[in-house]
Coordinates of C-alpha atoms and ligand atoms in Angstrom, one line a residue:
M1 CA 102.1 60.5 91.2
L2 CA 104.2 57.8 90.4
Q3 CA 107.0 59.6 89.4
V4 CA 106.9 61.8 92.6
A5 CA 107.0 58.7 94.6
L6 CA 109.9 57.4 92.8
L7 CA 111.9 60.5 93.2
T8 CA 110.7 61.5 96.9
Q9 CA 110.7 57.7 98.1
P10 CA 108.0 57.8 100.8
D11 CA 107.4 54.9 103.4
R12 CA 103.7 55.0 102.6
I13 CA 101.1 56.9 100.4
H14 CA 98.0 58.1 101.9
W15 CA 95.2 59.3 99.5
C16 CA 92.9 61.7 101.3
D17 CA 89.4 61.4 101.2
G18 CA 88.4 64.5 103.5
S19 CA 86.2 62.5 105.8
D20 CA 85.8 63.1 109.8
S21 CA 87.5 59.7 110.4
E22 CA 90.6 60.7 108.5
F23 CA 90.8 64.0 110.4
A24 CA 90.3 62.2 113.4
A25 CA 93.2 59.8 112.8
L26 CA 95.5 62.8 111.6
T27 CA 95.0 64.7 114.6
T28 CA 95.3 61.9 117.0
Q29 CA 98.9 61.0 115.4
M30 CA 99.8 64.6 115.6
E31 CA 99.1 64.8 119.1
A32 CA 100.9 61.8 119.8
D33 CA 104.2 63.1 118.1
G34 CA 103.6 66.6 119.5
T35 CA 103.0 68.3 116.6
L36 CA 99.5 69.4 117.6
I37 CA 99.1 70.3 121.5
P38 CA 95.4 69.9 122.6
L39 CA 93.8 73.2 124.0
N40 CA 91.5 73.6 126.9
P41 CA 88.5 70.9 126.1
Q42 CA 86.2 73.0 128.2
T43 CA 87.1 76.4 126.6
H44 CA 88.3 75.3 123.2
P45 CA 86.7 72.0 122.1
R46 CA 88.6 69.9 119.2
S47 CA 91.2 72.9 118.9
W48 CA 95.2 72.7 119.0
L49 CA 98.1 74.5 119.0
H50 CA 100.9 73.8 116.5
R51 CA 104.4 75.6 117.3
S52 CA 106.1 75.6 114.0
H53 CA 110.3 76.0 113.5
P54 CA 111.3 79.2 115.0
D55 CA 112.6 80.2 111.7
D56 CA 109.5 79.2 109.7
V57 CA 106.9 81.6 110.7
A58 CA 106.0 83.5 107.5
R59 CA 106.1 83.9 103.7
V60 CA 109.5 84.0 102.1
E61 CA 109.2 86.4 99.3
H62 CA 113.0 86.3 98.6
L63 CA 112.5 82.6 98.0
T64 CA 109.5 82.4 96.1
F65 CA 110.0 82.3 92.3
V66 CA 108.0 82.4 89.2
C67 CA 109.5 80.1 86.3
T68 CA 108.3 81.3 83.2
S69 CA 110.0 80.6 80.1
E70 CA 110.6 84.1 79.2
R71 CA 111.9 86.1 81.8
D72 CA 110.0 89.3 81.0
D73 CA 106.6 87.2 81.2
A74 CA 107.4 86.8 85.0
G75 CA 108.3 90.7 85.1
P76 CA 110.1 93.0 87.6
N77 CA 107.7 92.1 90.4
N78 CA 108.6 88.5 90.8
H79 CA 112.1 86.6 91.1
W80 CA 112.6 84.4 88.1
M81 CA 114.3 81.3 87.2
A82 CA 114.4 79.3 83.8
P83 CA 111.6 76.2 84.1
A84 CA 114.3 73.7 83.7
D85 CA 116.5 75.3 86.2
G86 CA 114.1 75.6 88.6
H87 CA 112.9 71.9 88.1
A88 CA 116.2 70.7 88.5
Q89 CA 117.0 72.7 91.6
M90 CA 113.7 71.5 93.1
D91 CA 114.2 68.1 92.4
S92 CA 117.4 67.7 93.6
L93 CA 115.9 69.0 96.8
F94 CA 112.8 66.4 96.8
E95 CA 115.3 63.6 96.0
G96 CA 114.6 61.0 98.9
C97 CA 113.0 63.6 101.2
M98 CA 110.1 61.3 101.9
R99 CA 112.1 58.5 103.4
G100 CA 110.6 57.3 106.6
R101 CA 107.4 59.6 105.8
T102 CA 104.3 59.2 104.8
M103 CA 103.3 61.0 101.5
Y104 CA 99.8 62.3 101.2
V105 CA 98.0 62.8 97.9
I106 CA 95.3 65.9 98.8
P107 CA 92.6 66.4 95.8
Y108 CA 91.1 69.6 96.4
C109 CA 88.6 72.1 94.9
M110 CA 89.1 75.7 95.1
G111 CA 85.6 77.2 95.3
P112 CA 82.3 75.8 95.6
I113 CA 82.4 72.2 94.3
G114 CA 79.6 72.9 91.7
S115 CA 80.9 76.4 90.3
P116 CA 81.9 77.1 86.8
L117 CA 84.3 79.8 88.8
S118 CA 86.3 77.0 90.8
R119 CA 89.5 75.3 90.0
C120 CA 91.0 72.0 91.1
G121 CA 94.4 70.8 92.3
V122 CA 96.3 68.1 93.9
E123 CA 98.8 68.7 96.6
I124 CA 101.1 66.0 97.4
T125 CA 103.0 66.8 100.9
D126 CA 104.9 64.9 103.5
S127 CA 103.1 67.0 106.4
P128 CA 100.0 65.8 108.0
Y129 CA 99.8 69.6 109.7
V130 CA 99.3 70.5 106.0
V131 CA 96.7 67.9 105.3
A132 CA 94.7 69.1 108.4
N133 CA 94.9 72.6 107.4
M134 CA 94.1 72.0 103.7
R135 CA 91.1 70.2 104.9
I136 CA 89.8 73.5 106.7
M137 CA 90.9 75.7 103.9
T138 CA 89.6 73.9 101.0
R139 CA 87.0 71.4 99.7
M140 CA 89.1 68.4 100.1
G141 CA 88.9 64.8 99.3
A142 CA 86.4 62.9 97.4
P143 CA 83.9 65.4 95.5
A144 CA 87.1 67.2 94.5
L145 CA 88.8 64.0 93.0
A146 CA 85.5 63.1 90.9
R147 CA 85.6 66.7 89.5
I148 CA 89.4 66.2 88.8
E149 CA 88.8 63.0 87.2
R150 CA 85.7 64.6 85.1
E151 CA 87.7 67.7 83.8
G152 CA 91.0 66.4 83.4
R153 CA 92.7 69.7 84.1
F154 CA 94.1 70.4 87.5
V155 CA 97.0 72.2 89.4
R156 CA 99.9 70.1 90.6
G157 CA 101.5 70.9 93.8
L158 CA 104.5 69.1 95.4
H159 CA 105.4 70.1 98.8
S160 CA 107.9 68.7 101.4
T161 CA 108.8 70.5 104.8
G162 CA 112.3 69.0 104.1
E163 CA 114.8 70.0 106.9
L164 CA 113.0 73.4 107.5
D165 CA 116.3 74.9 106.9
P166 CA 116.0 78.3 105.7
N167 CA 119.2 77.7 103.4
R168 CA 117.3 75.0 101.7
R169 CA 114.1 76.4 101.3
F170 CA 112.2 77.4 97.7
I171 CA 108.6 78.1 96.9
M172 CA 108.4 77.7 93.0
H173 CA 105.8 78.4 90.4
F174 CA 105.4 77.0 86.9
P175 CA 102.4 78.8 85.7
E176 CA 102.8 77.5 81.9
E177 CA 102.4 74.0 83.6
L178 CA 100.1 74.7 86.3
T179 CA 102.8 73.4 88.8
I180 CA 104.0 74.4 92.2
K181 CA 106.8 72.9 93.9
S182 CA 107.7 74.1 97.4
Y183 CA 110.3 72.9 99.8
G184 CA 111.7 73.5 103.1
S185 CA 108.8 75.4 105.0
G186 CA 105.7 74.3 106.6
Y187 CA 104.1 77.7 106.9
G188 CA 100.6 78.2 105.6
G189 CA 101.3 80.7 102.9
N190 CA 104.5 78.6 101.8
A191 CA 102.7 75.3 102.3
L192 CA 99.1 75.2 101.9
L193 CA 99.4 75.4 97.9
G194 CA 96.0 75.8 97.5
K195 CA 96.3 79.3 98.9
K196 CA 98.6 81.7 97.9
C197 CA 100.8 79.4 95.5
H198 CA 97.4 78.3 93.5
A199 CA 94.6 80.6 94.2
L200 CA 96.7 83.7 93.4
R201 CA 99.8 83.1 91.7
I202 CA 99.1 80.2 89.4
A203 CA 95.4 81.6 89.1
S204 CA 96.2 85.1 88.2
H205 CA 98.0 83.7 85.4
Q206 CA 95.4 81.2 84.5
A207 CA 92.6 84.3 84.7
R208 CA 94.6 86.3 82.5
G209 CA 94.2 83.7 79.7
E210 CA 90.7 83.1 80.5
G211 CA 89.4 86.6 80.9
W212 CA 88.9 86.5 84.7
L213 CA 90.5 87.9 87.7
A214 CA 92.2 86.4 90.7
E215 CA 92.9 89.0 93.5
H216 CA 93.9 89.4 97.0
M217 CA 90.5 90.5 98.2
L218 CA 88.0 90.0 100.9
I219 CA 84.4 90.1 99.8
L220 CA 81.6 91.0 102.2
G221 CA 77.9 91.7 101.8
I222 CA 76.1 94.6 103.4
E223 CA 72.3 94.7 103.8
N224 CA 70.6 97.9 104.3
P225 CA 67.2 98.4 106.2
Q226 CA 65.2 97.9 103.3
G227 CA 66.6 94.6 102.8
E228 CA 68.9 95.1 99.6
T229 CA 72.5 93.6 99.4
H230 CA 75.6 95.2 97.9
Y231 CA 78.3 93.0 97.8
I232 CA 82.1 94.7 98.2
A233 CA 85.6 93.4 97.2
A234 CA 88.5 94.8 98.9
A235 CA 92.2 94.6 98.5
F236 CA 94.7 95.2 101.6
P237 CA 98.0 93.8 102.0
S238 CA 98.5 91.0 104.2
A239 CA 97.9 91.9 108.0
C240 CA 96.0 95.2 107.0
G241 CA 92.6 94.1 108.6
K242 CA 91.0 92.3 105.6
T243 CA 89.6 89.5 108.1
N244 CA 88.3 92.2 110.4
L245 CA 86.5 94.4 107.8
A246 CA 84.9 91.0 106.3
M247 CA 83.6 90.4 109.5
L248 CA 82.6 93.8 110.7
I249 CA 79.7 94.5 113.0
P250 CA 77.7 97.4 112.3
P251 CA 77.9 100.6 115.0
E252 CA 75.0 100.2 117.4
G253 CA 72.7 102.9 115.8
Y254 CA 73.2 100.8 112.3
R255 CA 72.2 97.6 114.1
R256 CA 69.2 99.1 115.3
D257 CA 68.1 100.6 111.8
G258 CA 68.7 97.0 110.4
W259 CA 72.1 97.0 108.7
K260 CA 73.7 93.4 108.7
V261 CA 77.2 92.6 107.2
T262 CA 77.6 89.2 106.0
T263 CA 81.0 87.8 105.0
I264 CA 81.8 85.6 102.0
G265 CA 85.6 85.6 102.2
D266 CA 88.6 87.2 104.0
D267 CA 91.6 86.9 101.9
I268 CA 90.9 85.7 98.0
C269 CA 88.5 86.7 95.5
W270 CA 87.9 85.1 91.8
M271 CA 85.6 87.5 89.8
R272 CA 84.5 87.2 86.1
P273 CA 82.0 89.1 84.1
G274 CA 78.5 87.7 84.0
A275 CA 75.9 87.9 81.1
D276 CA 74.6 91.1 82.5
G277 CA 78.1 92.7 82.2
R278 CA 78.4 92.9 86.0
L279 CA 81.5 91.4 87.8
Y280 CA 80.6 88.1 89.8
A281 CA 82.7 86.6 92.6
I282 CA 83.6 83.7 94.3
N283 CA 85.8 83.0 97.6
P284 CA 88.0 80.1 96.4
E285 CA 88.9 79.3 99.9
A286 CA 86.5 77.3 102.7
G287 CA 88.2 78.8 105.4
F288 CA 90.2 81.4 107.3
F289 CA 93.9 81.7 107.8
G290 CA 93.7 84.8 110.0
V291 CA 96.4 86.6 112.2
A292 CA 95.7 86.3 115.8
P293 CA 97.3 89.6 117.5
G294 CA 94.8 92.0 117.7
T295 CA 91.8 90.0 117.5
S296 CA 89.4 90.8 120.4
Q297 CA 86.1 91.2 121.4
K298 CA 86.4 94.8 120.6
S299 CA 88.3 94.5 117.2
N300 CA 86.4 91.2 115.6
P301 CA 83.8 89.6 117.9
N302 CA 82.8 87.6 115.0
A303 CA 86.3 86.1 114.5
L304 CA 86.6 85.4 118.4
A305 CA 83.3 83.4 118.2
T306 CA 84.5 81.6 115.1
I307 CA 87.7 80.2 116.7
Q308 CA 86.1 78.9 119.8
H309 CA 86.0 75.6 118.9
D310 CA 87.3 73.2 115.8
T311 CA 90.4 75.5 115.4
I312 CA 94.1 75.0 114.6
F313 CA 96.0 77.7 116.4
T314 CA 99.9 78.0 115.2
N315 CA 102.5 80.1 117.3
V316 CA 100.2 81.5 119.8
G317 CA 100.9 81.6 123.5
L318 CA 99.4 79.4 126.4
T319 CA 97.6 80.3 129.5
A320 CA 97.9 78.3 132.7
D321 CA 94.9 76.3 131.9
N322 CA 95.9 75.9 128.2
Q323 CA 94.1 78.6 126.4
P324 CA 95.3 80.1 123.4
W325 CA 96.7 83.9 124.1
W326 CA 98.0 86.6 121.9
E327 CA 98.9 90.2 122.4
G328 CA 95.7 92.4 122.0
I329 CA 93.4 89.5 122.8
D330 CA 92.2 91.7 125.7
N331 CA 90.6 89.2 127.9
G332 CA 91.8 89.2 131.2
Q333 CA 93.9 86.5 131.1
V334 CA 97.6 85.9 131.2
P335 CA 99.8 84.3 129.4
V336 CA 102.6 81.5 131.0
T337 CA 103.9 79.9 127.8
D338 CA 105.1 81.6 124.7
W339 CA 105.0 80.9 121.2
R340 CA 108.3 78.9 121.4
G341 CA 107.1 77.0 124.5
E342 CA 109.0 78.9 127.1
P343 CA 108.1 80.5 130.1
Y344 CA 106.7 84.0 128.9
D345 CA 108.9 86.7 129.6
P346 CA 107.8 90.0 128.0
A347 CA 111.6 91.2 128.1
K348 CA 112.4 88.1 125.6
R349 CA 109.9 87.8 123.3
P350 CA 106.0 88.5 122.8
A351 CA 103.8 85.5 123.8
A352 CA 102.5 85.2 120.3
H353 CA 104.4 85.4 117.3
P354 CA 103.4 88.6 115.5
N355 CA 102.3 86.5 112.5
S356 CA 100.8 83.6 114.5
R357 CA 97.4 82.3 113.1
F358 CA 94.3 80.5 113.5
T359 CA 92.9 78.0 110.9
V360 CA 89.0 77.7 111.1
S361 CA 86.3 76.5 108.8
A362 CA 84.5 80.1 107.3
R363 CA 81.1 78.2 108.2
Q364 CA 81.7 78.5 111.7
C365 CA 81.5 82.6 111.4
P366 CA 78.4 84.0 112.9
S367 CA 78.6 86.6 110.0
W368 CA 79.3 83.8 107.3
S369 CA 77.0 84.0 104.2
P370 CA 75.1 81.0 102.6
M371 CA 75.8 83.0 99.3
A372 CA 79.4 81.7 99.8
E373 CA 78.3 78.7 98.3
D374 CA 76.5 79.9 95.3
A375 CA 78.1 78.5 92.3
Q376 CA 77.3 81.9 90.1
G377 CA 79.1 84.0 92.7
V378 CA 77.7 87.3 94.1
P379 CA 77.5 90.7 92.0
I380 CA 80.1 93.2 93.1
S381 CA 79.2 96.7 93.2
A382 CA 82.3 98.3 94.6
I383 CA 86.0 97.3 94.7
V384 CA 88.1 99.1 97.3
F385 CA 91.9 99.4 97.6
G386 CA 93.6 100.2 100.8
G387 CA 97.1 100.5 102.6
R388 CA 98.6 101.3 105.7
R389 CA 99.6 105.0 105.2
A390 CA 100.5 107.0 108.2
S391 CA 100.3 110.4 106.4
L392 CA 99.0 112.1 102.9
V393 CA 96.3 109.6 101.9
P394 CA 92.7 110.7 103.2
L395 CA 90.0 108.2 104.7
V396 CA 88.6 107.7 101.3
F397 CA 88.3 108.7 97.7
E398 CA 86.3 107.3 94.6
A399 CA 88.0 107.0 91.2
R400 CA 86.4 108.7 88.3
D401 CA 86.2 105.6 86.0
W402 CA 87.4 102.2 85.5
A403 CA 91.0 103.2 84.4
H404 CA 91.6 105.9 87.0
G405 CA 90.5 102.9 89.5
V406 CA 93.0 100.6 87.7
L407 CA 95.7 103.3 88.2
V408 CA 94.6 103.9 92.0
G409 CA 95.0 100.1 92.5
A410 CA 98.5 99.9 90.5
A411 CA 99.7 103.0 92.8
M412 CA 98.8 101.2 96.1
G413 CA 101.5 101.6 98.8
S414 CA 101.6 100.2 102.2
E415 CA 103.8 99.7 105.4
T416 CA 105.5 96.3 105.3
T417 CA 103.8 93.8 108.1
A418 CA 104.9 90.5 109.8
A419 CA 103.2 88.4 107.5
A420 CA 106.4 88.0 105.5
T421 CA 110.0 87.9 106.7
G422 CA 111.8 91.2 106.5
A423 CA 111.4 94.5 107.8
V424 CA 108.2 95.9 109.1
G425 CA 106.9 99.5 108.9
V426 CA 108.7 100.2 105.4
M427 CA 106.4 101.8 103.1
R428 CA 106.5 99.9 99.7
R429 CA 104.5 99.9 96.6
D430 CA 102.0 97.1 96.6
P431 CA 99.8 97.2 93.6
M432 CA 96.3 96.0 94.2
A433 CA 98.1 94.2 97.4
M434 CA 99.2 91.6 94.8
K435 CA 103.1 92.6 95.0
P436 CA 103.8 89.1 96.5
F437 CA 101.1 87.1 94.7
C438 CA 100.7 88.1 90.8
G439 CA 102.0 85.0 88.8
Y440 CA 103.0 87.2 86.1
N441 CA 104.4 90.7 85.0
F442 CA 102.7 93.4 86.7
A443 CA 102.7 95.7 83.4
D444 CA 100.4 92.8 81.8
Y445 CA 98.4 92.5 85.1
F446 CA 97.6 96.2 84.7
A447 CA 96.6 95.6 81.3
H448 CA 94.3 92.8 81.8
W449 CA 92.6 94.9 84.5
L450 CA 91.9 97.6 81.9
S451 CA 90.7 95.4 79.3
F452 CA 87.5 94.6 81.2
D453 CA 86.4 98.1 80.3
K454 CA 84.6 97.1 77.3
P455 CA 81.2 97.7 75.6
G456 CA 78.4 96.1 77.9
A457 CA 80.5 95.8 81.0
K458 CA 78.7 97.2 83.7
L459 CA 81.9 97.5 86.3
P460 CA 81.8 98.2 90.0
K461 CA 82.9 101.7 91.1
V462 CA 86.4 101.8 92.6
F463 CA 87.3 103.4 95.8
H464 CA 90.8 103.9 98.0
V465 CA 90.5 103.7 101.7
N466 CA 93.1 104.5 104.5
W467 CA 92.2 103.2 107.9
F468 CA 95.4 104.1 109.3
R469 CA 96.3 107.6 108.9
K470 CA 98.0 109.1 111.8
G471 CA 98.0 112.5 113.7
D472 CA 100.8 114.4 114.9
D473 CA 100.7 112.3 118.3
G474 CA 101.1 109.3 116.0
K475 CA 98.0 107.9 117.0
F476 CA 95.4 106.6 114.6
L477 CA 92.9 109.5 113.5
W478 CA 90.1 106.9 112.5
P479 CA 88.4 104.6 115.0
G480 CA 88.2 101.9 112.1
F481 CA 86.4 98.9 113.0
G482 CA 82.6 98.8 113.1
D483 CA 82.9 102.6 112.1
N484 CA 84.3 101.7 108.7
L485 CA 80.8 100.8 107.8
R486 CA 80.2 104.6 107.6
V487 CA 82.9 104.8 104.7
L488 CA 81.2 101.8 103.1
E489 CA 77.8 103.3 103.2
W490 CA 79.0 106.3 101.4
M491 CA 80.3 104.0 98.6
I492 CA 77.0 102.2 98.3
E493 CA 75.0 105.7 98.1
R494 CA 77.7 106.6 95.5
V495 CA 76.9 103.5 93.7
E496 CA 73.5 104.3 93.6
G497 CA 74.1 108.0 92.8
R498 CA 72.6 109.2 95.9
A499 CA 75.8 110.7 97.9
G500 CA 77.7 113.9 97.2
A501 CA 81.4 114.3 96.9
V502 CA 84.0 117.1 96.1
E503 CA 86.1 116.7 92.9
T504 CA 89.9 116.7 93.4
P505 CA 93.0 115.6 91.1
I506 CA 93.4 112.3 92.7
G507 CA 89.3 111.5 92.8
N508 CA 86.3 112.2 94.2
L509 CA 86.1 113.0 98.1
P510 CA 83.4 113.0 100.6
R511 CA 82.5 116.4 101.9
E512 CA 81.6 117.0 105.7
G513 CA 78.2 115.8 105.8
D514 CA 78.5 113.5 103.2
L515 CA 79.3 110.7 105.6
H516 CA 77.4 109.9 108.7
I517 CA 79.9 110.6 111.6
D518 CA 77.9 113.0 113.5
D519 CA 78.5 110.8 116.4
V520 CA 81.9 110.0 115.8
P521 CA 84.1 112.2 118.1
L522 CA 86.9 113.7 115.5
S523 CA 89.1 116.4 116.4
D524 CA 89.7 119.3 114.0
E525 CA 93.2 117.8 112.9
A526 CA 91.3 114.2 112.2
R527 CA 88.8 116.0 110.0
S528 CA 91.2 118.1 108.1
K529 CA 93.7 115.2 107.5
L530 CA 91.1 112.3 107.1
F531 CA 88.9 114.4 104.6
G532 CA 91.5 117.2 103.0
F533 CA 93.7 116.8 99.9
D534 CA 97.1 117.8 100.4
A535 CA 98.2 119.2 96.8
P536 CA 101.9 119.5 97.4
G537 CA 102.1 116.1 99.4
W538 CA 100.0 114.3 96.2
R539 CA 102.4 116.1 93.7
S540 CA 105.4 114.2 95.2
E541 CA 103.4 111.1 95.6
F542 CA 102.3 111.2 91.9
A543 CA 106.0 111.9 91.0
S544 CA 107.1 108.8 93.1
I545 CA 104.2 106.7 91.6
G546 CA 105.5 107.9 88.0
E547 CA 108.9 106.6 88.7
Y548 CA 107.6 103.5 90.2
L549 CA 105.5 102.6 86.9
D550 CA 108.4 103.4 84.9
G551 CA 110.2 100.4 86.3
Y552 CA 107.7 98.6 84.1
G553 CA 109.3 100.0 81.0
A554 CA 107.6 99.7 77.4
R555 CA 105.3 96.9 78.4
L556 CA 103.3 99.3 81.0
P557 CA 99.8 100.2 79.1
A558 CA 99.9 103.6 77.6
A559 CA 96.5 104.0 78.9
L560 CA 97.7 103.8 82.4
K561 CA 100.4 106.4 81.8
A562 CA 98.0 108.8 80.3
V563 CA 95.8 108.7 83.3
R564 CA 98.8 109.2 85.9
S565 CA 100.0 112.1 83.7
S566 CA 97.1 114.0 83.2
I567 CA 96.3 113.7 86.9
A568 CA 100.1 115.0 87.5
A569 CA 99.5 117.8 85.2
Q570 CA 96.1 118.9 87.0
M571 CA 98.4 119.3 90.3
E572 CA 101.0 121.3 88.6
P573 CA 100.8 124.7 90.2
R574 CA 99.4 127.4 87.7
Ligands
LIG601 C1 98.1 85.5 104.2 C2 98.7 86.4 103.8 O1 98.3 84.7 104.8 O2 98.4 87.4 103.0 O3 96.5 85.9 103.7 O4 100.1 86.5 103.8
LIG602 MN1 96.6 87.5 102.3

């Protein structure tokens, strides 16, 4: 800490205790200097709008590095720099950067304070906006500090917003030293170091050494009318609906019958085998940093209720009476000011930035599950992988076994979204939705996943879903949202050995009648595309998966190659 202060030369140092009074003082100060704009206190009590620098609105994957001693340990999936060079580059940026500013020291815990699965960190930052967000997103302050003092081991994070110059912006990870250095951005994924940097990149590296998994997954509970609950973990790339799925409201008939969905987490899942051989999961986060656009009474009523108070909005539009507004909110109101603070002009730009966000405590969510605080975590019955695929990929299929499930995850593809800078809508391979977040070589990561299949293990079943299949007219074929429960129900029935399926080379697909979709209006085209297996299309998909995996060279586990080749062989015309 002293070394950091000597390097960055802040005017003041503040140790964060996580108290209400500290939060109140910070938000008052940010209101005074314009960092936070208070929203309408009648409709959105204790809530604010923050407008970021217009060039600082998303994660910057091209400026994100994993600095391991050996280049190959970071793998082709990461940008790499030698640790000494990374430190030198970052330290030259940090030199004197906090002059005139306050340095905040944030002790935090990822996961319930008393859980053996949780891990702690300390983030040092010069941004009060980061402090306020970290207070919502993590267990921050005195109890975390007490655990850190007891354990002695924690992740060290240093962050400065610097000049917000995209040419002086880097997010660097030193997994071997449990260290993160981030400069030049105030955006959540780059600056709230507990989230992507710690809970995914550093944690995935740590998890490999310690026999657990740190994943980009939501966790939800499904309670059936008999009162039994199954927990499902699901990986989707950024801005592909994890928050919506995590807070799903069952269709009316299901609600009447007594089905309930509860939310443990919407973005990150840490899992490890329990004494009974099952995988137990915690959500290391305490809040949601969700994508605002598209959130509506129809798409996600639980999220809308959650963000009615005590919420920080970033880069949304404003109505005349200071209520937050975004495209797709569909509440009959109109924006007058856009996310850059200019009069709203749809010809110029959307009112809300496509990656505008809300930060809010998970406990405010009507579907929040108290099991999110359970120290042992929840047992996972099914793991779901999914991407945004307009063509080829059916609504759902089940992997035959764990190794096949690992291939299904490794082969995941999805169209890119606004959560990261760069082109949107381009199909890219995003294994396990971890392409931007795996802190080590993907080949070793796949091997680590495979290693969980050992005697005594009672692993979850693995499924793949695609909510985003489109018809010839370019429209989505599946209604999605609450109706996704119909697909999750089939998975649970498969886990319990009660539902049927048809075997295909890519896995087991539900037949007509295996899913309860009688009251979902689906055209013939929808039925054939959502539930069909397109052999020629999958043949070329598997060739492309093979080429992709070959990119990992000799480090790629032979077992994974073997599963791919055997499926590809089954699809060869006889
Ligand atoms: C996120 C992301 O913010 O994945 O969760 O970008
Ligand atoms: Mn995410």
